[in-house]
Short mmCIF file of C-alpha atoms in Angstrom, two decimals:
data_model
loop_
_atom_site.label_atom_id
_atom_site.label_comp_id
_atom_site.label_asym_id
_atom_site.label_seq_id
_atom_site.Cartn_x
_atom_site.Cartn_y
_atom_site.Cartn_z
CA MET J 1 -6.24 31.53 -7.29
CA THR J 2 -6.12 28.92 -5.78
CA THR J 3 -3.87 27.75 -3.36
CA PRO J 4 -1.52 25.92 -3.66
CA VAL J 5 -1.14 22.27 -2.04
CA ARG J 6 1.85 22.43 0.79
CA TRP J 7 3.18 18.95 0.66
CA PRO J 8 4.76 18.34 4.16
CA ALA J 9 8.15 17.28 1.62
CA GLU J 10 10.54 18.53 3.93
CA ALA J 11 9.00 17.34 7.45
CA VAL J 12 8.91 13.40 5.70
CA TRP J 13 12.03 14.24 4.51
CA GLU J 14 13.49 15.09 8.13
CA ALA J 15 11.88 12.33 9.75
CA VAL J 16 12.94 9.09 6.95
CA ALA J 17 16.48 10.63 6.27
CA PRO J 18 18.09 9.25 9.70
CA LEU J 19 17.15 5.76 8.41
CA LEU J 20 17.18 6.42 4.44
CA PRO J 21 20.63 7.45 3.37
CA GLY J 22 20.26 9.32 0.83
CA PHE J 23 16.63 8.90 0.77
CA THR J 24 14.30 11.99 -1.43
CA VAL J 25 11.48 13.66 -1.72
CA GLU J 26 9.45 14.14 -5.54
CA VAL J 27 6.24 16.08 -5.68
CA LEU J 28 4.82 16.16 -9.36
CA PRO J 29 1.78 17.84 -10.20
CA SER J 30 1.16 15.22 -12.71
CA ILE J 31 2.29 11.17 -14.42
CA ASP J 32 0.94 8.82 -15.64
CA SER J 33 1.55 6.30 -12.77
CA THR J 34 4.08 6.87 -9.60
CA ASN J 35 4.91 2.92 -10.00
CA THR J 36 5.67 3.61 -13.76
CA GLU J 37 8.14 6.00 -13.34
CA LEU J 38 10.61 4.53 -10.18
CA MET J 39 10.74 1.43 -12.17
CA ARG J 40 11.43 3.57 -14.90
CA ARG J 41 14.47 4.89 -13.32
CA ALA J 42 14.57 1.96 -11.58
CA ARG J 43 15.74 0.18 -14.77
CA ALA J 44 17.41 2.81 -15.72
CA GLY J 45 20.02 2.94 -12.83
CA ARG J 46 18.56 4.60 -10.94
CA THR J 47 18.45 2.71 -7.51
CA GLU J 48 18.19 5.74 -4.69
CA PRO J 49 15.64 5.37 -2.35
CA THR J 50 13.32 8.03 -3.51
CA LEU J 51 9.66 8.78 -1.84
CA LEU J 52 7.40 10.75 -5.25
CA VAL J 53 3.79 11.88 -4.69
CA ALA J 54 1.54 12.65 -7.50
CA GLU J 55 -1.38 15.24 -7.27
CA GLU J 56 -2.85 13.58 -10.37
CA GLN J 57 -1.72 10.67 -12.18
CA THR J 58 -3.08 9.83 -15.99
CA ALA J 59 -2.57 6.28 -15.99
CA GLY J 60 -2.00 4.86 -11.85
CA ARG J 61 -2.44 1.34 -11.89
CA GLY J 62 -4.23 -1.37 -9.79
CA ARG J 63 -3.47 -4.98 -9.22
CA LEU J 64 -3.91 -7.07 -12.16
CA GLY J 65 -3.08 -4.08 -14.55
CA ARG J 66 -6.74 -2.53 -13.16
CA PRO J 67 -6.39 0.83 -13.69
CA TRP J 68 -6.78 3.46 -10.91
CA GLN J 69 -8.53 6.11 -11.75
CA SER J 70 -7.57 9.57 -9.65
CA ALA J 71 -6.88 12.57 -11.94
CA GLY J 72 -9.71 14.82 -9.81
CA ASP J 73 -10.95 19.06 -10.23
CA ARG J 74 -6.31 20.47 -10.81
CA GLN J 75 -7.90 23.90 -9.65
CA GLY J 76 -9.39 22.28 -5.68
CA PRO J 77 -7.54 19.75 -2.91
CA PRO J 78 -6.20 16.27 -4.10
CA PRO J 79 -9.20 14.19 -4.46
CA SER J 80 -6.98 11.04 -3.85
CA LEU J 81 -3.62 10.27 -1.57
CA MET J 82 -1.31 8.46 -5.02
CA LEU J 83 3.06 7.75 -3.73
CA SER J 84 5.39 4.84 -3.96
CA LEU J 85 8.31 4.01 -2.64
CA GLY J 86 11.22 2.90 -3.45
CA LEU J 87 14.09 1.65 -2.10
CA PRO J 88 16.57 -1.10 -2.48
CA LEU J 89 15.54 -4.23 -0.49
CA ALA J 90 16.74 -7.13 0.59
CA PRO J 91 14.45 -9.22 2.76
CA ARG J 92 14.90 -13.64 3.61
CA ASP J 93 11.68 -13.99 2.26
CA TRP J 94 9.40 -11.46 -0.09
CA SER J 95 6.28 -13.60 1.06
CA GLY J 96 3.96 -11.61 2.53
CA LEU J 97 5.18 -7.91 1.85
CA SER J 98 1.48 -6.74 0.58
CA LEU J 99 0.10 -7.12 3.91
CA ALA J 100 2.40 -6.05 5.32
CA VAL J 101 2.45 -2.69 3.92
CA GLY J 102 -1.65 -2.85 4.36
CA VAL J 103 -0.91 -2.79 8.22
CA SER J 104 1.83 0.17 7.89
CA VAL J 105 -1.26 1.99 6.91
CA ALA J 106 -3.64 1.14 7.95
CA GLU J 107 -2.57 1.30 12.20
CA SER J 108 -1.19 5.45 10.28
CA LEU J 109 -4.51 6.27 9.56
CA GLN J 110 -5.89 4.50 12.87
CA PRO J 111 -4.18 3.79 15.63
CA ALA J 112 -5.67 2.41 18.04
CA LEU J 113 -8.11 -0.06 18.09
CA PRO J 114 -11.52 -1.62 19.11
CA ALA J 115 -10.53 -3.63 22.78
CA ALA J 116 -10.80 -7.53 21.84
CA GLY J 117 -14.51 -8.09 22.12
CA SER J 118 -15.84 -4.79 21.58
CA GLY J 119 -16.27 -4.36 17.35
CA THR J 120 -13.99 -4.49 14.59
CA PRO J 121 -11.43 -2.39 13.42
CA ARG J 122 -13.02 1.03 11.05
CA ILE J 123 -9.93 0.17 8.73
CA GLY J 124 -9.84 -3.27 7.15
CA LEU J 125 -7.21 -5.14 5.33
CA LYS J 126 -8.49 -7.32 2.53
CA TRP J 127 -5.88 -10.18 1.45
CA PRO J 128 -3.45 -9.09 -0.55
CA ASN J 129 -3.56 -5.15 -1.03
CA ASP J 130 -6.68 -3.12 -0.19
CA LEU J 131 -7.47 -1.18 2.58
CA TRP J 132 -11.47 -1.60 3.24
CA LEU J 133 -13.20 1.44 5.28
CA ASP J 134 -16.47 -0.16 7.63
CA GLY J 135 -17.19 -3.25 6.74
CA ASP J 136 -17.51 -3.34 2.77
CA ARG J 137 -15.75 -0.09 0.98
CA LYS J 138 -12.55 0.10 -0.56
CA LEU J 139 -10.72 3.22 0.83
CA GLY J 140 -7.18 2.54 -1.15
CA GLY J 141 -5.27 -0.25 -2.15
CA ILE J 142 -1.72 -1.16 -3.20
CA LEU J 143 0.96 -2.26 -5.88
CA VAL J 144 4.40 -4.16 -5.40
CA GLU J 145 6.55 -4.00 -7.85
CA THR J 146 9.90 -5.27 -8.40
CA ALA J 147 13.26 -4.37 -10.14
CA SER J 148 16.35 -6.80 -10.96
CA PHE J 149 18.88 -4.66 -8.35
CA VAL J 150 21.62 -2.72 -10.91
CA ALA J 151 24.19 -1.76 -8.33
CA PRO J 152 25.08 0.37 -5.07
CA GLN J 153 24.52 4.02 -6.24
CA ASP J 154 26.27 6.63 -3.23
CA GLY J 155 26.55 4.31 -1.15
CA HIS J 156 22.60 3.65 -0.81
CA ALA J 157 23.44 -0.55 -0.23
CA PRO J 158 20.04 -2.06 0.00
CA VAL J 159 18.26 -3.93 3.35
CA GLY J 160 18.63 -7.07 4.36
CA SER J 161 20.33 -9.94 3.96
CA ALA J 162 19.56 -11.90 0.53
CA ALA J 163 19.51 -11.69 -3.04
CA PRO J 164 18.37 -7.26 -3.22
CA ARG J 165 15.52 -6.09 -5.32
CA TYR J 166 14.21 -2.25 -6.29
CA VAL J 167 11.34 -2.25 -4.70
CA VAL J 168 8.30 0.26 -5.31
CA VAL J 169 5.55 0.31 -2.84
CA GLY J 170 2.47 1.73 -4.79
CA ILE J 171 0.20 2.99 -2.38
CA GLY J 172 -3.68 4.98 -3.23
CA LEU J 173 -6.04 6.08 -1.33
CA ASN J 174 -9.61 7.89 -1.63
CA VAL J 175 -9.34 11.61 -0.12
CA LEU J 176 -12.20 12.73 -1.18
CA PRO J 177 -15.73 11.27 -1.44
CA ARG J 178 -16.16 10.17 -4.85
CA SER J 179 -18.64 8.86 -6.69
CA GLY J 180 -18.74 4.98 -7.18
CA GLU J 181 -20.26 4.70 -10.34
CA GLY J 182 -18.77 1.32 -11.99
CA MET J 183 -16.95 0.11 -9.41
CA SER J 184 -17.79 -3.20 -8.21
CA MET J 185 -18.38 -2.04 -4.41
CA PRO J 186 -18.40 1.43 -3.05
CA PRO J 187 -15.39 3.74 -1.79
CA ALA J 188 -15.00 4.99 0.77
CA CYS J 189 -12.51 7.92 1.85
CA LEU J 190 -10.22 9.44 4.41
CA GLN J 191 -12.95 12.06 5.34
CA ASP J 192 -14.65 9.29 6.36
CA VAL J 193 -12.23 8.39 8.82
CA GLU J 194 -11.09 11.20 10.45
CA PRO J 195 -14.00 15.51 9.04
CA GLY J 196 -10.30 17.26 7.42
CA LEU J 197 -8.21 15.07 6.76
CA ASP J 198 -6.22 15.85 3.51
CA ALA J 199 -3.66 14.36 1.35
CA PRO J 200 -0.81 16.25 2.87
CA ALA J 201 -1.24 15.30 6.54
CA ALA J 202 -2.65 11.74 5.20
CA LEU J 203 0.94 11.41 4.33
CA LEU J 204 3.48 12.98 7.23
CA ARG J 205 1.54 9.97 8.74
CA ILE J 206 1.95 6.72 6.40
CA ALA J 207 5.87 7.84 5.15
CA PRO J 208 8.33 7.34 8.32
CA PRO J 209 6.46 5.01 9.66
CA LEU J 210 6.51 2.52 5.76
CA VAL J 211 9.78 3.01 5.97
CA ALA J 212 10.49 1.45 9.05
CA MET J 213 7.97 -1.31 8.35
CA LEU J 214 9.61 -1.84 4.79
CA GLN J 215 13.46 -2.33 7.25
CA SER J 216 11.55 -4.93 9.35
CA PHE J 217 10.04 -6.81 7.36
CA ALA J 218 13.55 -6.93 5.36
CA GLN J 219 15.18 -8.79 8.63
CA TYR J 220 12.76 -10.24 10.16
CA GLY J 221 9.78 -11.06 7.13
CA PHE J 222 5.71 -11.01 7.84
CA ALA J 223 5.90 -13.91 10.71
CA PRO J 224 5.68 -11.00 13.39
CA VAL J 225 2.79 -9.04 11.43
CA GLN J 226 0.63 -11.42 11.02
CA ALA J 227 -1.44 -11.01 14.35
CA ARG J 228 -1.89 -7.42 13.37
CA PHE J 229 -3.43 -8.46 10.28
CA ASP J 230 -5.08 -10.81 11.90
CA ARG J 231 -7.38 -8.18 13.78
CA ARG J 232 -7.91 -6.57 10.45
CA ASP J 233 -8.35 -9.43 8.20
CA VAL J 234 -12.06 -8.52 6.28
CA LEU J 235 -12.57 -12.46 5.07
CA ARG J 236 -11.33 -14.22 8.01
CA GLY J 237 -14.96 -16.81 8.65
CA ARG J 238 -16.53 -15.36 5.62
CA PRO J 239 -17.46 -18.35 2.34
CA VAL J 240 -15.37 -16.73 -0.88
CA ALA J 241 -14.05 -17.43 -4.39
CA LEU J 242 -11.73 -17.41 -5.81
CA SER J 243 -11.29 -16.24 -9.71
CA ASP J 244 -9.95 -20.05 -10.34
CA GLY J 245 -12.78 -21.30 -9.91
CA GLN J 246 -12.53 -22.47 -6.09
CA ALA J 247 -15.05 -21.63 -3.37
CA GLY J 248 -14.31 -21.54 0.59
CA THR J 249 -14.95 -20.10 3.65
CA ALA J 250 -11.04 -18.12 4.00
CA HIS J 251 -8.99 -19.43 7.57
CA GLY J 252 -7.20 -16.57 8.50
CA VAL J 253 -3.34 -15.83 6.56
CA GLY J 254 -0.12 -18.47 7.32
CA GLU J 255 3.54 -17.33 8.95
CA ASP J 256 4.48 -16.38 5.74
CA GLY J 257 0.96 -14.08 4.27
CA ALA J 258 -0.45 -16.53 2.70
CA LEU J 259 -4.51 -16.75 2.53
CA LEU J 260 -5.96 -20.08 3.99
CA VAL J 261 -9.89 -21.21 2.04
CA GLN J 262 -10.96 -23.96 3.69
CA THR J 263 -12.81 -24.98 0.19
CA PRO J 264 -15.05 -28.62 -0.23
CA GLN J 265 -11.01 -30.65 -1.24
CA GLY J 266 -9.45 -28.82 1.84
CA MET J 267 -7.79 -26.00 3.47
CA GLN J 268 -5.67 -24.19 0.23
CA ALA J 269 -3.25 -22.01 0.90
CA VAL J 270 -3.96 -18.61 -1.84
CA THR J 271 -0.24 -17.21 -2.35
CA SER J 272 -0.90 -16.52 -6.60
CA SER J 273 -0.84 -12.45 -6.63
CA GLU J 274 -2.22 -13.43 -9.73
CA ILE J 275 -5.34 -14.93 -7.59
CA SER J 276 -8.66 -12.73 -6.91
CA VAL J 277 -10.69 -12.85 -4.08
CA ARG J 278 -13.77 -11.80 -3.07
CA PRO J 279 -16.79 -12.34 -0.38
CA ARG J 280 -20.16 -14.53 -1.70
#
């Protein structure tokens, strides 16, 4: 008989609830998509702060509608960590939110960086929403979605000072090694980062700092996080090709999170989430 997965739901709640009144944690054995479920609830007026974790997703989604394959051996440990955090948020500027989330997750999994000039971080960030490990191996991805804020329920006022929306931050991370068949780049996993690191332990590391990052973003935006992103930017200085046909050299990101690309026509600031970027 397989031992049930012991998720640290209570420990996560104890760490987050003081920062986020009304916060709840739910762990589901299977669902179509944690992001989809929280968006359904938000559109029905349920906008309480919620962390939703799934042991299996049957219709997980990534950026640009790409599927996130997450089903594995239901009798073994979860092969992926799949979570979505939903909460009311009212930042002055939404620009750069997925980058700030990436910084938070990367720092939670690899807090220490090499000394300046002595090497590159193992966990890097690829604009706008991917985490890479040891070069060009995809460790995971981020999907940020928002819904119109219906009304505060039970006093759950949004954090920030601008027009409020309900934001859902979805994070998917490979936990166990997986086949790279059919993928555009080889996959990496948390056990490559740290042997023995499983989905429950990673959840406890990631969730509380993520809430703190979102609250900071609501107050101050992306600019204070820009330098931290730069330290992990895997595209900086590399030739890149954009899905709209442009090509050039990546020059980091601006204070608003835009990707700066030097092209033959001059420096371009790429902001559209519909444009895909790949190193050449």
